[in-house]
Coordinates of C-alpha atoms and ligand atoms in Angstrom, one line a residue:
M1 CA 94.1 72.1 118.9
S2 CA 92.8 70.1 121.9
L3 CA 92.4 71.1 125.4
A4 CA 92.8 69.1 128.7
P5 CA 90.0 69.9 130.6
L6 CA 91.1 72.3 133.9
R7 CA 90.7 70.6 137.7
A8 CA 87.9 71.5 139.5
L9 CA 89.1 73.8 142.5
G10 CA 87.8 73.7 145.7
T11 CA 85.2 76.7 146.9
M12 CA 84.8 79.4 149.2
E13 CA 81.7 77.6 150.6
E14 CA 83.4 74.3 152.1
L15 CA 85.4 76.9 153.8
P16 CA 84.1 76.9 157.5
K17 CA 82.6 81.0 158.6
D18 CA 84.5 81.1 160.6
Y19 CA 87.9 80.5 159.4
L20 CA 86.8 82.2 156.7
D21 CA 85.6 85.3 159.2
N22 CA 89.5 85.4 160.5
L23 CA 91.0 85.8 157.1
F24 CA 88.9 89.0 155.9
A25 CA 89.3 90.4 159.7
T26 CA 93.0 89.8 159.1
N27 CA 92.8 91.3 155.5
L28 CA 93.6 88.3 154.1
Y29 CA 91.5 86.3 151.4
P30 CA 92.2 82.8 149.8
L31 CA 93.0 82.2 146.1
W32 CA 92.2 79.0 145.0
P33 CA 88.1 79.9 145.0
S34 CA 88.9 83.3 142.9
L35 CA 91.9 81.5 140.9
R36 CA 90.2 80.4 137.8
A37 CA 88.5 83.6 137.4
V38 CA 91.3 85.6 137.5
L39 CA 92.7 83.0 135.0
P40 CA 90.6 81.8 132.6
P41 CA 92.0 79.1 130.7
H42 CA 92.7 79.7 127.1
K43 CA 91.1 83.0 127.1
P44 CA 90.6 86.0 129.2
T45 CA 86.8 86.7 130.3
A46 CA 86.1 89.9 128.8
K47 CA 83.6 92.4 130.7
T48 CA 84.1 94.5 127.5
L49 CA 80.1 93.7 125.3
P50 CA 79.9 94.2 122.0
T51 CA 77.8 97.4 121.6
L52 CA 76.6 100.4 119.7
W53 CA 75.2 103.2 119.9
E54 CA 73.4 105.1 117.4
Y55 CA 73.9 108.8 116.9
Q56 CA 70.0 109.1 116.1
D57 CA 69.5 107.6 119.7
V58 CA 72.2 109.9 121.8
R59 CA 71.7 113.3 119.4
P60 CA 68.1 114.1 120.6
L61 CA 69.4 112.9 124.5
L62 CA 72.3 115.3 123.7
M63 CA 70.6 118.6 122.8
K64 CA 68.7 117.7 126.1
A65 CA 71.9 118.3 128.3
G66 CA 72.4 122.4 126.1
E67 CA 68.5 123.5 128.2
L68 CA 68.7 120.8 131.1
T69 CA 72.7 121.6 131.9
P70 CA 74.4 125.7 131.4
M71 CA 78.7 125.1 130.2
E72 CA 78.8 127.0 134.1
K73 CA 77.4 123.8 136.2
A74 CA 78.6 120.8 133.1
E75 CA 82.6 122.3 133.0
R76 CA 82.2 119.9 129.3
R77 CA 79.3 118.3 128.6
V78 CA 79.0 115.2 127.2
L79 CA 76.8 112.0 127.1
V80 CA 79.9 109.0 127.4
L81 CA 79.1 106.1 126.0
S82 CA 79.5 103.1 129.0
N83 CA 79.4 100.0 128.3
P84 CA 77.1 97.7 130.1
G85 CA 79.5 94.7 131.1
H86 CA 81.5 97.4 133.1
G87 CA 78.7 98.7 134.6
L88 CA 76.7 102.5 133.3
A89 CA 79.3 104.0 136.6
N90 CA 82.0 103.1 135.5
M91 CA 82.0 104.9 132.7
Q92 CA 84.1 102.7 129.8
A93 CA 83.6 100.9 126.7
T94 CA 86.5 98.8 127.2
P95 CA 89.5 98.6 129.7
V96 CA 90.9 101.7 128.4
M97 CA 88.8 103.1 126.7
Y98 CA 86.4 106.6 128.1
L99 CA 83.7 107.9 125.6
G100 CA 81.6 110.4 125.5
L101 CA 79.8 112.9 122.9
Q102 CA 80.3 116.1 123.7
L103 CA 78.0 118.9 122.7
I104 CA 78.5 122.6 122.5
M105 CA 76.1 125.1 122.0
P106 CA 77.3 128.7 119.5
G107 CA 79.0 131.2 121.8
E108 CA 80.0 129.0 124.2
L109 CA 83.5 127.7 125.8
A110 CA 84.6 125.5 127.4
P111 CA 87.1 126.5 129.7
N112 CA 90.4 125.8 130.2
H113 CA 92.5 122.7 131.6
R114 CA 94.7 120.0 131.5
H115 CA 95.7 116.4 133.0
T116 CA 96.6 113.6 132.7
P117 CA 94.6 110.7 130.2
N118 CA 95.4 111.7 126.3
A119 CA 92.3 112.3 125.0
V120 CA 91.1 112.3 120.9
R121 CA 88.6 114.2 119.5
I122 CA 86.4 112.7 116.0
I123 CA 84.1 115.8 115.5
V124 CA 80.8 114.5 114.2
E125 CA 78.5 116.8 113.3
G126 CA 78.5 121.1 112.3
E127 CA 80.6 124.1 111.9
G128 CA 82.2 126.9 113.5
A129 CA 83.6 125.2 116.8
F130 CA 88.0 124.8 117.3
T131 CA 90.5 122.9 120.0
G132 CA 92.3 125.1 121.4
V133 CA 95.9 123.1 122.7
N134 CA 98.5 124.9 124.1
G135 CA 97.7 128.0 122.1
E136 CA 97.0 126.0 119.2
R137 CA 93.7 127.1 116.9
C138 CA 92.0 124.0 115.7
P139 CA 88.7 124.4 113.5
M140 CA 86.5 121.4 114.2
E141 CA 84.8 120.1 110.6
R142 CA 83.2 116.8 110.6
G143 CA 86.3 114.1 111.1
D144 CA 89.3 115.4 111.8
L145 CA 90.5 114.0 115.1
I146 CA 92.4 116.0 117.4
L147 CA 94.7 115.1 119.4
T148 CA 95.2 116.7 123.1
P149 CA 98.1 114.5 124.6
S150 CA 98.4 114.4 128.3
G151 CA 99.6 118.0 130.0
R152 CA 98.3 119.6 127.2
W153 CA 96.2 122.5 128.9
H154 CA 92.9 122.6 125.9
E155 CA 89.1 124.5 125.5
H156 CA 86.9 124.2 123.5
G157 CA 85.2 127.0 121.8
H158 CA 82.5 127.6 119.5
D159 CA 82.5 130.8 116.5
G160 CA 78.7 128.8 114.6
K161 CA 75.0 129.4 114.5
S162 CA 74.1 124.8 114.9
P163 CA 75.0 122.8 117.6
V164 CA 78.4 121.3 117.5
T165 CA 78.9 117.8 118.7
W166 CA 82.1 115.2 119.2
L167 CA 83.0 111.9 120.3
D168 CA 85.5 112.5 123.3
V169 CA 88.4 109.2 122.8
L170 CA 90.4 109.0 126.6
D171 CA 92.4 106.4 128.1
L172 CA 90.8 108.1 131.9
P173 CA 89.9 103.4 133.1
L174 CA 93.7 102.4 132.7
I175 CA 94.7 105.7 133.9
L176 CA 91.9 106.7 136.7
G177 CA 93.3 102.2 137.7
L178 CA 97.0 103.5 137.6
E179 CA 95.5 105.8 140.3
A180 CA 97.3 108.3 138.0
S181 CA 93.9 110.8 136.5
Y182 CA 93.8 114.5 137.6
L183 CA 93.3 117.2 136.3
E184 CA 93.9 121.5 136.4
E185 CA 92.1 124.4 135.5
G186 CA 94.0 127.2 133.4
H187 CA 93.3 130.2 132.9
D188 CA 89.7 131.2 130.3
V189 CA 91.8 132.8 127.6
K190 CA 89.9 132.0 124.1
S191 CA 92.8 129.8 121.6
A192 CA 95.3 131.9 119.4
P193 CA 95.4 131.8 116.1
L194 CA 99.0 130.3 116.4
P195 CA 100.9 128.2 113.6
A196 CA 99.4 125.6 113.0
S197 CA 100.9 121.5 113.1
T198 CA 98.6 120.6 110.3
S199 CA 100.8 123.5 108.1
Q200 CA 103.8 122.2 109.3
Y201 CA 103.0 118.5 108.2
S202 CA 101.0 119.0 105.1
A203 CA 103.0 116.7 102.5
A204 CA 103.3 113.0 103.6
G205 CA 107.7 112.5 104.1
L206 CA 107.9 116.0 104.5
A207 CA 108.8 117.0 108.2
P208 CA 109.8 121.1 108.8
A209 CA 112.8 121.0 109.8
P210 CA 114.4 125.1 109.7
L211 CA 118.2 125.2 109.5
F212 CA 118.4 121.5 109.5
E213 CA 117.1 121.5 113.4
R214 CA 114.1 118.2 113.7
V215 CA 111.0 119.6 116.0
Q216 CA 112.2 118.0 119.4
N217 CA 108.3 117.2 120.2
T218 CA 105.6 114.3 121.2
H219 CA 103.0 115.0 119.8
P220 CA 104.0 117.2 116.4
L221 CA 100.8 117.8 114.6
I222 CA 98.0 117.8 116.2
R223 CA 95.0 118.3 114.5
F224 CA 94.5 115.4 111.0
P225 CA 92.1 117.1 108.7
W226 CA 89.3 114.1 107.5
A227 CA 89.7 116.4 104.0
R228 CA 92.9 115.0 103.8
T229 CA 93.0 110.9 105.5
K230 CA 90.1 110.5 103.3
A231 CA 92.2 111.7 100.2
G232 CA 94.7 109.3 101.0
L233 CA 92.7 106.5 101.9
Q234 CA 90.9 106.9 98.1
Q235 CA 94.9 107.2 97.1
L236 CA 95.6 103.9 98.8
A237 CA 92.9 101.9 97.8
A238 CA 93.5 103.2 94.5
A239 CA 97.4 102.1 93.8
D240 CA 97.1 99.2 95.0
P241 CA 93.6 97.2 94.5
G242 CA 94.4 94.5 95.5
I243 CA 95.6 95.0 99.1
K244 CA 93.8 93.4 102.2
A245 CA 92.7 95.8 103.7
V246 CA 92.3 100.3 102.8
Q247 CA 93.6 100.9 106.5
M248 CA 96.2 104.2 107.6
A249 CA 97.1 104.8 111.0
Y250 CA 97.5 108.2 112.2
V251 CA 101.0 108.5 113.3
N252 CA 103.4 110.5 114.8
P253 CA 105.2 112.3 111.5
E254 CA 108.5 112.9 113.0
N255 CA 109.0 109.2 114.0
G256 CA 106.3 106.8 112.8
A257 CA 105.0 106.6 116.5
D258 CA 101.1 105.7 117.6
C259 CA 99.9 109.1 118.2
F260 CA 99.7 107.8 122.6
P261 CA 101.5 105.3 124.5
T262 CA 97.5 104.4 125.1
I263 CA 95.6 104.0 122.2
S264 CA 96.0 103.5 118.7
F265 CA 94.4 105.6 115.7
S266 CA 93.4 104.1 112.2
A267 CA 91.2 105.2 109.3
I268 CA 89.3 102.0 107.3
M269 CA 87.9 102.7 104.0
L270 CA 85.7 100.0 103.6
R271 CA 84.8 99.6 98.8
P272 CA 82.0 99.4 97.7
G273 CA 80.5 95.6 98.3
E274 CA 83.5 94.5 100.7
T275 CA 83.5 92.9 103.3
L276 CA 86.5 92.9 105.8
N277 CA 87.1 90.0 107.7
I278 CA 89.2 91.8 110.9
P279 CA 91.5 88.5 112.9
E280 CA 90.7 87.9 116.2
R281 CA 93.3 90.3 118.2
S282 CA 94.0 90.3 121.9
P283 CA 92.9 94.3 121.9
A284 CA 90.0 95.7 122.5
A285 CA 88.7 98.4 120.3
V286 CA 85.5 100.8 119.3
F287 CA 84.9 102.3 115.6
H288 CA 83.0 105.5 114.5
I289 CA 81.5 105.3 111.1
V290 CA 82.6 108.4 109.3
E291 CA 80.6 107.3 106.5
G292 CA 78.5 105.2 105.0
S293 CA 77.1 102.6 106.1
G294 CA 76.5 98.3 106.4
S295 CA 77.1 95.9 109.4
V296 CA 79.5 94.2 112.0
E297 CA 79.4 90.4 112.9
I298 CA 81.1 90.7 117.0
R299 CA 81.3 86.9 118.7
G300 CA 78.4 86.7 117.0
Q301 CA 76.6 90.2 117.2
K302 CA 75.0 91.7 114.2
F303 CA 74.6 95.4 114.4
D304 CA 73.5 97.2 111.9
W305 CA 75.8 100.7 111.5
K306 CA 75.5 104.4 109.1
E307 CA 77.2 107.1 109.0
A308 CA 78.6 108.8 113.4
D309 CA 77.1 105.8 114.7
T310 CA 80.0 104.7 117.4
F311 CA 80.3 100.3 118.6
C312 CA 82.8 98.3 120.5
S313 CA 84.7 95.2 120.4
P314 CA 86.2 93.5 123.3
G315 CA 89.3 92.1 122.4
F316 CA 90.0 88.0 121.4
S317 CA 87.0 88.8 119.0
T318 CA 86.8 88.7 115.6
I319 CA 85.5 91.0 113.1
S320 CA 83.6 91.3 110.2
L321 CA 82.9 94.8 108.2
K322 CA 80.3 94.7 105.6
N323 CA 79.0 97.3 103.9
A324 CA 76.1 97.5 102.6
S325 CA 76.7 99.3 99.8
A326 CA 77.4 98.0 96.7
T327 CA 78.8 101.1 94.4
A328 CA 80.2 103.9 97.2
P329 CA 82.7 103.8 99.7
A330 CA 82.1 103.7 104.2
Y331 CA 84.5 105.6 106.1
M332 CA 86.2 104.9 109.3
I333 CA 88.2 105.6 112.0
V334 CA 88.9 103.1 114.9
A335 CA 91.0 103.4 118.5
D336 CA 92.6 100.3 119.5
E337 CA 94.4 99.2 123.0
S338 CA 97.6 98.2 120.9
P339 CA 99.9 100.9 122.7
V340 CA 99.2 99.0 125.3
H341 CA 99.1 95.3 124.7
K342 CA 102.8 95.9 122.3
K343 CA 104.6 97.6 126.0
L344 CA 103.2 94.8 128.0
G345 CA 104.7 91.8 125.7
L346 CA 100.2 91.2 126.0
Y347 CA 100.1 91.3 122.1
E348 CA 97.9 88.6 120.4
V349 CA 97.2 88.0 117.3
R350 CA 95.8 84.3 116.3
N351 CA 93.8 82.5 113.7
Ligands
FE2_401 FE1 89.9 117.4 129.0

């Protein structure tokens, strides 16, 4: 497709200073000098830069935070994976997503609270910690994905012996932009071992229905254990060797919808030696490596990744994922902003 060049528009410099001063004093601003910036031709301008955070770089700094700042002074001890394209202090990885690596030490309790942004925890390291979500006690094991949806009380505790870390994925930048972000604090009550949603939804295609009543709950399943996800991916790969990607979505088991209205989550298994080319899609995405090693090319930038690393891609990027191993699969969890794009009618797949 040949695209006609756009005409050059007037600039701020062409306008008389006293005229501009009068505009500003009246809380006015001329559109035409900025029109091309807010409505660029053919493709959005992304502030989001392809960025890799290597866990081996983050981990010592996170452990140091554990020495420097007690839980009472942190509430949540987190180092935010900030995208330099947005400015580090803005604490966002992509337009919609905030990422943080959180540390909890043995015996600590990150107190109960709730807030309007949705959050997911992807467990990176350690054993013995738990997240309580509205009283449901969710063990935190490597690779698990745990939802703490908007408005649900949640706390994190640790009965184990070594540090536990996890990746937080929140829709905080979007909710902040909507001026709808706030928090409430609750009582420091350790979660009681109430019935686990993981047990209620233990088999695919089966949902609890006591006396023929189905669950009326926007988030019926809170914890997605990694062992189950990994087994599902392996079975999918074995059942359909020709499948174009071994990828499974984390969904609401009652209705098949995305877990959150803003961010969708899925897991990918890269088969041994596989290169997976993801087409250019409008939403930004985040990838967290659960197992394996390989490389990724995003907008011509190449990164090597391995277990526990995290990287992000701006929207409208072609992404090529390569498994470095010819003998072992690699596994990753993907978060992407497609629910927002679909609801707003912005979702595009090109080429
Ligand atoms: Fe929280």
